[in-house]
Amino acid sequence: MDVKVKKIRGTRDILPEEASLWSEVEGKIREVCRVYGFGEIRVPTFEETSLFIKTTGETTDIVEKQMYTFEDKGGRSLTLKPEGTPSVVRAYLENALFQRGKKTKLFYIERMFRQERPQKGRYREFTQFGVELIGSKSPLSDAEIISLAFTLFEKIGVKDITLRINSIGCFRCRGPFRDALKEYLKSKLPELCPDCKRRFERNPLRVLDCKEDKEKLKDAPRSTDYLCDNCKKHWKRLISVLEKLKIPFLVDHMLVRGLDYYTGPVFEFVSGKLGAQDAVGGGGRYDELIESMGGEPTPATGFAIGLDRLVMLVEKKKEERIPLWIVNIGEEAEEAGFLLMEKLRRMGVRVEMDLTGRSLKAQFREADKRNAKYVLVIGEDEIRKNKGKLKDMETGKEEEIELDEEKIKERVC
Ligand code: HAM
């Protein structure tokens, strides 16, 4: 069929079978977050553009190339949020959540927008589940959110996730590391891809993140060798606690993450089952962001998981059987069946029937296709006797049953 208007490239329709999987995953997220003491926050879909420039970072791919930015009728520059952390931090400050206690633990399930080249697992509108733990500088807080993610993976039956982790250090240790890296990259520059040549000037750390040049840069300086005493202590303790928690991780010295606010540990949850877009989620510590947005110096850590990718890893369950299907013959029976169906539904019983006036055979075929456990046949005779024929679709056995919702519920559920 030639549909007149089609969906925007990079967006998608999530149809009922998949949407029910999404609801299940979202339910488990809420359950796990409750256990871990995270409260839900919902933030606006769009923000002032300057918020992302100041936080995500001017030289990041997101801000440079991917934002959906537009001017509204009042001439303001607005942006559909490409990630959740800036909005959550803004909301934390604007609503003075810091007054409610030393630690603030928030989670969100929100749509995000990035104008990237669409491919499997990469969309222009996608959903993130994120957590932000604000107010603690302890490495145990980083371990806490990583552990939360692994508890979730286990709850939804997603296996074989590897945690890749690195520490890029605070802004103090970043300087010497950046200098050493630039020195090293200078000799490699002619071999690097055009993007990396540009990054070398503006944001040399991002060169390490380039998939194309990864192999060539294996012997690059490692950020963990440039950590200040505080960052080194933090990093060592985090690693040791992750070991104790038996969380499988791999130290990846090339992991720097594409957002500017990180200080200290950064990490990604990676799956081998996703193809090129293998990062299910990512995050890290951002101890300077809140102060840079006008708040008191406040340490924080967080991550976001892409739900589009996570749901791809969840095994589809077989659809639950519909307990009852009502098959009707004639207009009078159709209405009687309909009224009975509504009574049963109000009692919480899943019931279906055909309301398109199809033949008995077609109705049975549909009930069979939809995997109904029982079929109740109602015709004129049955109405007169107030008794319908109930057929067990598995055994084929038939019995008479009074057309009474209580009795039917008891029999089929
Ligand atoms: P991010 O690594 O940019 O981090 O995104 C996190 C996750 O969102 C990715 O690992 C991926 O699963 C998903 N994602 C990103 N872009 C797309 C896309 N175009 N299509 C589908 N899924 C996508 C952040 O956004 C940080 N705010 C995470 C964070 C929270 N750091 C600290 N707190």
PDB file of N, CA, C and O in Angstrom, residues 273-330:
ATOM      1  N   LYS A 273      25.626  -9.165  21.313  1.00  0.00           N
ATOM      2  CA  LYS A 273      24.493  -9.586  20.479  1.00  0.00           C
ATOM      3  C   LYS A 273      23.847  -8.455  19.701  1.00  0.00           C
ATOM      4  O   LYS A 273      22.800  -8.634  19.098  1.00  0.00           O
ATOM      5  N   LEU A 274      24.446  -7.268  19.748  1.00  0.00           N
ATOM      6  CA  LEU A 274      23.755  -6.108  19.173  1.00  0.00           C
ATOM      7  C   LEU A 274      24.313  -5.627  17.845  1.00  0.00           C
ATOM      8  O   LEU A 274      23.761  -4.727  17.228  1.00  0.00           O
ATOM      9  N   GLY A 275      25.419  -6.194  17.381  1.00  0.00           N
ATOM     10  CA  GLY A 275      26.018  -5.699  16.151  1.00  0.00           C
ATOM     11  C   GLY A 275      26.849  -4.462  16.416  1.00  0.00           C
ATOM     12  O   GLY A 275      27.414  -4.303  17.511  1.00  0.00           O
ATOM     13  N   ALA A 276      26.889  -3.559  15.417  1.00  0.00           N
ATOM     14  CA  ALA A 276      27.800  -2.408  15.511  1.00  0.00           C
ATOM     15  C   ALA A 276      27.482  -1.518  16.713  1.00  0.00           C
ATOM     16  O   ALA A 276      28.381  -1.021  17.385  1.00  0.00           O
ATOM     17  N   GLN A 277      26.191  -1.327  16.991  1.00  0.00           N
ATOM     18  CA  GLN A 277      25.803  -0.466  18.117  1.00  0.00           C
ATOM     19  C   GLN A 277      25.729  -1.330  19.372  1.00  0.00           C
ATOM     20  O   GLN A 277      24.646  -1.710  19.823  1.00  0.00           O
ATOM     21  N   ASP A 278      26.903  -1.689  19.916  1.00  0.00           N
ATOM     22  CA  ASP A 278      26.913  -2.713  20.967  1.00  0.00           C
ATOM     23  C   ASP A 278      26.803  -2.159  22.385  1.00  0.00           C
ATOM     24  O   ASP A 278      26.721  -2.922  23.335  1.00  0.00           O
ATOM     25  N   ALA A 279      26.759  -0.824  22.539  1.00  0.00           N
ATOM     26  CA  ALA A 279      26.653  -0.249  23.885  1.00  0.00           C
ATOM     27  C   ALA A 279      25.191  -0.204  24.316  1.00  0.00           C
ATOM     28  O   ALA A 279      24.387   0.536  23.756  1.00  0.00           O
ATOM     29  N   VAL A 280      24.871  -1.030  25.300  1.00  0.00           N
ATOM     30  CA  VAL A 280      23.508  -1.015  25.840  1.00  0.00           C
ATOM     31  C   VAL A 280      23.330   0.227  26.701  1.00  0.00           C
ATOM     32  O   VAL A 280      22.245   0.787  26.813  1.00  0.00           O
ATOM     33  N   GLY A 281      24.431   0.638  27.330  1.00  0.00           N
ATOM     34  CA  GLY A 281      24.335   1.809  28.195  1.00  0.00           C
ATOM     35  C   GLY A 281      25.710   2.351  28.499  1.00  0.00           C
ATOM     36  O   GLY A 281      26.728   1.724  28.169  1.00  0.00           O
ATOM     37  N   GLY A 282      25.718   3.514  29.129  1.00  0.00           N
ATOM     38  CA  GLY A 282      27.007   4.102  29.474  1.00  0.00           C
ATOM     39  C   GLY A 282      26.818   5.181  30.518  1.00  0.00           C
ATOM     40  O   GLY A 282      25.717   5.703  30.703  1.00  0.00           O
ATOM     41  N   GLY A 283      27.903   5.468  31.213  1.00  0.00           N
ATOM     42  CA  GLY A 283      27.800   6.517  32.223  1.00  0.00           C
ATOM     43  C   GLY A 283      29.139   6.835  32.826  1.00  0.00           C
ATOM     44  O   GLY A 283      30.185   6.481  32.271  1.00  0.00           O
ATOM     45  N   GLY A 284      29.077   7.457  33.982  1.00  0.00           N
ATOM     46  CA  GLY A 284      30.312   7.823  34.653  1.00  0.00           C
ATOM     47  C   GLY A 284      30.073   8.887  35.697  1.00  0.00           C
ATOM     48  O   GLY A 284      28.947   9.351  35.914  1.00  0.00           O
ATOM     49  N   ARG A 285      31.160   9.268  36.326  1.00  0.00           N
ATOM     50  CA  ARG A 285      31.116  10.269  37.396  1.00  0.00           C
ATOM     51  C   ARG A 285      31.250  11.666  36.792  1.00  0.00           C
ATOM     52  O   ARG A 285      31.970  11.866  35.819  1.00  0.00           O
ATOM     53  N   TYR A 286      30.505  12.596  37.360  1.00  0.00           N
ATOM     54  CA  TYR A 286      30.594  13.982  36.868  1.00  0.00           C
ATOM     55  C   TYR A 286      30.564  14.938  38.059  1.00  0.00           C
ATOM     56  O   TYR A 286      29.579  15.565  38.364  1.00  0.00           O
ATOM     57  N   ASP A 287      31.719  15.044  38.732  1.00  0.00           N
ATOM     58  CA  ASP A 287      31.788  15.783  39.991  1.00  0.00           C
ATOM     59  C   ASP A 287      31.806  17.307  39.828  1.00  0.00           C
ATOM     60  O   ASP A 287      31.661  18.024  40.814  1.00  0.00           O
ATOM     61  N   GLU A 288      32.007  17.787  38.611  1.00  0.00           N
ATOM     62  CA  GLU A 288      32.145  19.249  38.447  1.00  0.00           C
ATOM     63  C   GLU A 288      30.929  19.892  37.783  1.00  0.00           C
ATOM     64  O   GLU A 288      30.822  21.106  37.709  1.00  0.00           O
ATOM     65  N   LEU A 289      30.036  19.057  37.281  1.00  0.00           N
ATOM     66  CA  LEU A 289      28.942  19.591  36.447  1.00  0.00           C
ATOM     67  C   LEU A 289      27.997  20.507  37.227  1.00  0.00           C
ATOM     68  O   LEU A 289      27.609  21.574  36.746  1.00  0.00           O
ATOM     69  N   ILE A 290      27.647  20.079  38.431  1.00  0.00           N
ATOM     70  CA  ILE A 290      26.634  20.837  39.174  1.00  0.00           C
ATOM     71  C   ILE A 290      27.161  22.232  39.542  1.00  0.00           C
ATOM     72  O   ILE A 290      26.467  23.234  39.387  1.00  0.00           O
ATOM     73  N   GLU A 291      28.411  22.269  39.943  1.00  0.00           N
ATOM     74  CA  GLU A 291      29.019  23.567  40.264  1.00  0.00           C
ATOM     75  C   GLU A 291      29.092  24.431  39.006  1.00  0.00           C
ATOM     76  O   GLU A 291      28.797  25.634  39.040  1.00  0.00           O
ATOM     77  N   SER A 292      29.424  23.804  37.886  1.00  0.00           N
ATOM     78  CA  SER A 292      29.548  24.593  36.652  1.00  0.00           C
ATOM     79  C   SER A 292      28.191  25.155  36.210  1.00  0.00           C
ATOM     80  O   SER A 292      28.118  26.086  35.427  1.00  0.00           O
ATOM     81  N   MET A 293      27.109  24.592  36.755  1.00  0.00           N
ATOM     82  CA  MET A 293      25.786  25.116  36.414  1.00  0.00           C
ATOM     83  C   MET A 293      25.239  26.050  37.478  1.00  0.00           C
ATOM     84  O   MET A 293      24.045  26.378  37.495  1.00  0.00           O
ATOM     85  N   GLY A 294      26.096  26.435  38.391  1.00  0.00           N
ATOM     86  CA  GLY A 294      25.694  27.446  39.378  1.00  0.00           C
ATOM     87  C   GLY A 294      25.367  26.874  40.737  1.00  0.00           C
ATOM     88  O   GLY A 294      24.973  27.617  41.640  1.00  0.00           O
ATOM     89  N   GLY A 295      25.486  25.552  40.910  1.00  0.00           N
ATOM     90  CA  GLY A 295      25.211  24.952  42.220  1.00  0.00           C
ATOM     91  C   GLY A 295      26.436  24.939  43.105  1.00  0.00           C
ATOM     92  O   GLY A 295      27.518  25.388  42.701  1.00  0.00           O
ATOM     93  N   GLU A 296      26.253  24.455  44.325  1.00  0.00           N
ATOM     94  CA  GLU A 296      27.395  24.237  45.223  1.00  0.00           C
ATOM     95  C   GLU A 296      28.225  23.092  44.645  1.00  0.00           C
ATOM     96  O   GLU A 296      27.671  22.240  43.935  1.00  0.00           O
ATOM     97  N   PRO A 297      29.523  23.013  44.968  1.00  0.00           N
ATOM     98  CA  PRO A 297      30.282  21.843  44.496  1.00  0.00           C
ATOM     99  C   PRO A 297      29.598  20.564  44.992  1.00  0.00           C
ATOM    100  O   PRO A 297      29.405  20.383  46.182  1.00  0.00           O
ATOM    101  N   THR A 298      29.168  19.716  44.057  1.00  0.00           N
ATOM    102  CA  THR A 298      28.385  18.523  44.410  1.00  0.00           C
ATOM    103  C   THR A 298      28.811  17.361  43.523  1.00  0.00           C
ATOM    104  O   THR A 298      28.626  17.417  42.305  1.00  0.00           O
ATOM    105  N   PRO A 299      29.366  16.323  44.107  1.00  0.00           N
ATOM    106  CA  PRO A 299      29.755  15.176  43.280  1.00  0.00           C
ATOM    107  C   PRO A 299      28.521  14.409  42.803  1.00  0.00           C
ATOM    108  O   PRO A 299      27.465  14.469  43.436  1.00  0.00           O
ATOM    109  N   ALA A 300      28.675  13.697  41.694  1.00  0.00           N
ATOM    110  CA  ALA A 300      27.534  12.933  41.175  1.00  0.00           C
ATOM    111  C   ALA A 300      28.022  11.844  40.237  1.00  0.00           C
ATOM    112  O   ALA A 300      29.133  11.911  39.685  1.00  0.00           O
ATOM    113  N   THR A 301      27.177  10.848  40.068  1.00  0.00           N
ATOM    114  CA  THR A 301      27.501   9.762  39.152  1.00  0.00           C
ATOM    115  C   THR A 301      26.199   9.241  38.547  1.00  0.00           C
ATOM    116  O   THR A 301      25.134   9.384  39.166  1.00  0.00           O
ATOM    117  N   GLY A 302      26.280   8.677  37.354  1.00  0.00           N
ATOM    118  CA  GLY A 302      25.037   8.207  36.723  1.00  0.00           C
ATOM    119  C   GLY A 302      25.304   7.406  35.474  1.00  0.00           C
ATOM    120  O   GLY A 302      26.454   7.264  35.034  1.00  0.00           O
ATOM    121  N   PHE A 303      24.242   6.872  34.927  1.00  0.00           N
ATOM    122  CA  PHE A 303      24.354   6.182  33.638  1.00  0.00           C
ATOM    123  C   PHE A 303      23.020   6.244  32.921  1.00  0.00           C
ATOM    124  O   PHE A 303      21.993   6.604  33.525  1.00  0.00           O
ATOM    125  N   ALA A 304      23.028   5.910  31.648  1.00  0.00           N
ATOM    126  CA  ALA A 304      21.768   5.743  30.913  1.00  0.00           C
ATOM    127  C   ALA A 304      21.871   4.489  30.059  1.00  0.00           C
ATOM    128  O   ALA A 304      22.939   4.176  29.509  1.00  0.00           O
ATOM    129  N   ILE A 305      20.757   3.785  29.993  1.00  0.00           N
ATOM    130  CA  ILE A 305      20.673   2.572  29.183  1.00  0.00           C
ATOM    131  C   ILE A 305      19.671   2.833  28.064  1.00  0.00           C
ATOM    132  O   ILE A 305      18.595   3.389  28.315  1.00  0.00           O
ATOM    133  N   GLY A 306      20.027   2.478  26.847  1.00  0.00           N
ATOM    134  CA  GLY A 306      19.104   2.658  25.714  1.00  0.00           C
ATOM    135  C   GLY A 306      18.082   1.529  25.724  1.00  0.00           C
ATOM    136  O   GLY A 306      18.436   0.365  25.591  1.00  0.00           O
ATOM    137  N   LEU A 307      16.814   1.913  25.921  1.00  0.00           N
ATOM    138  CA  LEU A 307      15.786   0.863  26.021  1.00  0.00           C
ATOM    139  C   LEU A 307      15.542   0.164  24.692  1.00  0.00           C
ATOM    140  O   LEU A 307      15.235  -1.021  24.657  1.00  0.00           O
ATOM    141  N   ASP A 308      15.709   0.897  23.588  1.00  0.00           N
ATOM    142  CA  ASP A 308      15.517   0.255  22.274  1.00  0.00           C
ATOM    143  C   ASP A 308      16.485  -0.915  22.143  1.00  0.00           C
ATOM    144  O   ASP A 308      16.137  -1.969  21.628  1.00  0.00           O
ATOM    145  N   ARG A 309      17.694  -0.709  22.634  1.00  0.00           N
ATOM    146  CA  ARG A 309      18.711  -1.776  22.558  1.00  0.00           C
ATOM    147  C   ARG A 309      18.462  -2.843  23.615  1.00  0.00           C
ATOM    148  O   ARG A 309      18.597  -4.029  23.343  1.00  0.00           O
ATOM    149  N   LEU A 310      18.110  -2.427  24.817  1.00  0.00           N
ATOM    150  CA  LEU A 310      17.895  -3.400  25.892  1.00  0.00           C
ATOM    151  C   LEU A 310      16.753  -4.351  25.530  1.00  0.00           C
ATOM    152  O   LEU A 310      16.872  -5.568  25.699  1.00  0.00           O
ATOM    153  N   VAL A 311      15.657  -3.777  25.010  1.00  0.00           N
ATOM    154  CA  VAL A 311      14.496  -4.619  24.683  1.00  0.00           C
ATOM    155  C   VAL A 311      14.853  -5.637  23.588  1.00  0.00           C
ATOM    156  O   VAL A 311      14.355  -6.752  23.587  1.00  0.00           O
ATOM    157  N   MET A 312      15.782  -5.251  22.698  1.00  0.00           N
ATOM    158  CA  MET A 312      16.211  -6.201  21.657  1.00  0.00           C
ATOM    159  C   MET A 312      16.845  -7.451  22.272  1.00  0.00           C
ATOM    160  O   MET A 312      16.880  -8.507  21.654  1.00  0.00           O
ATOM    161  N   LEU A 313      17.367  -7.314  23.485  1.00  0.00           N
ATOM    162  CA  LEU A 313      18.064  -8.441  24.129  1.00  0.00           C
ATOM    163  C   LEU A 313      17.141  -9.295  24.996  1.00  0.00           C
ATOM    164  O   LEU A 313      17.534 -10.350  25.475  1.00  0.00           O
ATOM    165  N   VAL A 314      15.917  -8.796  25.199  1.00  0.00           N
ATOM    166  CA  VAL A 314      14.987  -9.530  26.062  1.00  0.00           C
ATOM    167  C   VAL A 314      14.264 -10.571  25.229  1.00  0.00           C
ATOM    168  O   VAL A 314      13.755 -10.265  24.146  1.00  0.00           O
ATOM    169  N   GLU A 315      14.247 -11.773  25.743  1.00  0.00           N
ATOM    170  CA  GLU A 315      13.593 -12.838  24.985  1.00  0.00           C
ATOM    171  C   GLU A 315      12.086 -12.643  25.013  1.00  0.00           C
ATOM    172  O   GLU A 315      11.502 -12.372  26.066  1.00  0.00           O
ATOM    173  N   LYS A 316      11.482 -12.815  23.839  1.00  0.00           N
ATOM    174  CA  LYS A 316      10.019 -12.651  23.778  1.00  0.00           C
ATOM    175  C   LYS A 316       9.367 -13.846  24.446  1.00  0.00           C
ATOM    176  O   LYS A 316       9.715 -14.981  24.180  1.00  0.00           O
ATOM    177  N   LYS A 317       8.406 -13.546  25.326  1.00  0.00           N
ATOM    178  CA  LYS A 317       7.657 -14.642  25.960  1.00  0.00           C
ATOM    179  C   LYS A 317       6.513 -15.024  25.049  1.00  0.00           C
ATOM    180  O   LYS A 317       6.017 -14.201  24.281  1.00  0.00           O
ATOM    181  N   LYS A 318       6.083 -16.265  25.154  1.00  0.00           N
ATOM    182  CA  LYS A 318       4.899 -16.692  24.396  1.00  0.00           C
ATOM    183  C   LYS A 318       3.706 -15.914  24.908  1.00  0.00           C
ATOM    184  O   LYS A 318       3.583 -15.672  26.108  1.00  0.00           O
ATOM    185  N   GLU A 319       2.844 -15.511  23.975  1.00  0.00           N
ATOM    186  CA  GLU A 319       1.693 -14.728  24.406  1.00  0.00           C
ATOM    187  C   GLU A 319       0.803 -15.575  25.308  1.00  0.00           C
ATOM    188  O   GLU A 319       0.576 -16.752  25.047  1.00  0.00           O
ATOM    189  N   GLU A 320       0.322 -14.962  26.387  1.00  0.00           N
ATOM    190  CA  GLU A 320      -0.568 -15.659  27.305  1.00  0.00           C
ATOM    191  C   GLU A 320      -1.842 -16.061  26.577  1.00  0.00           C
ATOM    192  O   GLU A 320      -2.354 -15.301  25.753  1.00  0.00           O
ATOM    193  N   ARG A 321      -2.360 -17.217  26.876  1.00  0.00           N
ATOM    194  CA  ARG A 321      -3.586 -17.665  26.189  1.00  0.00           C
ATOM    195  C   ARG A 321      -4.780 -16.845  26.641  1.00  0.00           C
ATOM    196  O   ARG A 321      -4.908 -16.483  27.805  1.00  0.00           O
ATOM    197  N   ILE A 322      -5.691 -16.579  25.675  1.00  0.00           N
ATOM    198  CA  ILE A 322      -6.939 -15.901  26.045  1.00  0.00           C
ATOM    199  C   ILE A 322      -7.851 -16.976  26.627  1.00  0.00           C
ATOM    200  O   ILE A 322      -8.088 -17.995  25.986  1.00  0.00           O
ATOM    201  N   PRO A 323      -8.367 -16.772  27.854  1.00  0.00           N
ATOM    202  CA  PRO A 323      -9.163 -17.848  28.456  1.00  0.00           C
ATOM    203  C   PRO A 323     -10.468 -18.134  27.708  1.00  0.00           C
ATOM    204  O   PRO A 323     -10.885 -19.277  27.633  1.00  0.00           O
ATOM    205  N   LEU A 324     -11.082 -17.082  27.168  1.00  0.00           N
ATOM    206  CA  LEU A 324     -12.416 -17.319  26.587  1.00  0.00           C
ATOM    207  C   LEU A 324     -12.654 -16.516  25.310  1.00  0.00           C
ATOM    208  O   LEU A 324     -12.323 -15.338  25.228  1.00  0.00           O
ATOM    209  N   TRP A 325     -13.277 -17.205  24.344  1.00  0.00           N
ATOM    210  CA  TRP A 325     -13.687 -16.557  23.099  1.00  0.00           C
ATOM    211  C   TRP A 325     -15.175 -16.824  22.915  1.00  0.00           C
ATOM    212  O   TRP A 325     -15.590 -17.993  23.007  1.00  0.00           O
ATOM    213  N   ILE A 326     -15.965 -15.818  22.691  1.00  0.00           N
ATOM    214  CA  ILE A 326     -17.407 -16.041  22.509  1.00  0.00           C
ATOM    215  C   ILE A 326     -17.737 -16.045  21.018  1.00  0.00           C
ATOM    216  O   ILE A 326     -17.409 -15.099  20.290  1.00  0.00           O
ATOM    217  N   VAL A 327     -18.348 -17.140  20.597  1.00  0.00           N
ATOM    218  CA  VAL A 327     -18.752 -17.275  19.196  1.00  0.00           C
ATOM    219  C   VAL A 327     -20.271 -17.143  19.158  1.00  0.00           C
ATOM    220  O   VAL A 327     -20.971 -17.713  19.996  1.00  0.00           O
ATOM    221  N   ASN A 328     -20.779 -16.363  18.218  1.00  0.00           N
ATOM    222  CA  ASN A 328     -22.224 -16.107  18.220  1.00  0.00           C
ATOM    223  C   ASN A 328     -22.852 -16.373  16.858  1.00  0.00           C
ATOM    224  O   ASN A 328     -22.188 -16.231  15.826  1.00  0.00           O
ATOM    225  N   ILE A 329     -24.131 -16.754  16.920  1.00  0.00           N
ATOM    226  CA  ILE A 329     -24.857 -16.976  15.659  1.00  0.00           C
ATOM    227  C   ILE A 329     -26.110 -16.099  15.698  1.00  0.00           C
ATOM    228  O   ILE A 329     -26.983 -16.288  16.542  1.00  0.00           O
ATOM    229  N   GLY A 330     -26.163 -15.142  14.820  1.00  0.00           N
ATOM    230  CA  GLY A 330     -27.340 -14.263  14.727  1.00  0.00           C
ATOM    231  C   GLY A 330     -27.182 -12.998  15.567  1.00  0.00           C
ATOM    232  O   GLY A 330     -26.380 -12.937  16.498  1.00  0.00           O
TER     233      GLY A 330
END
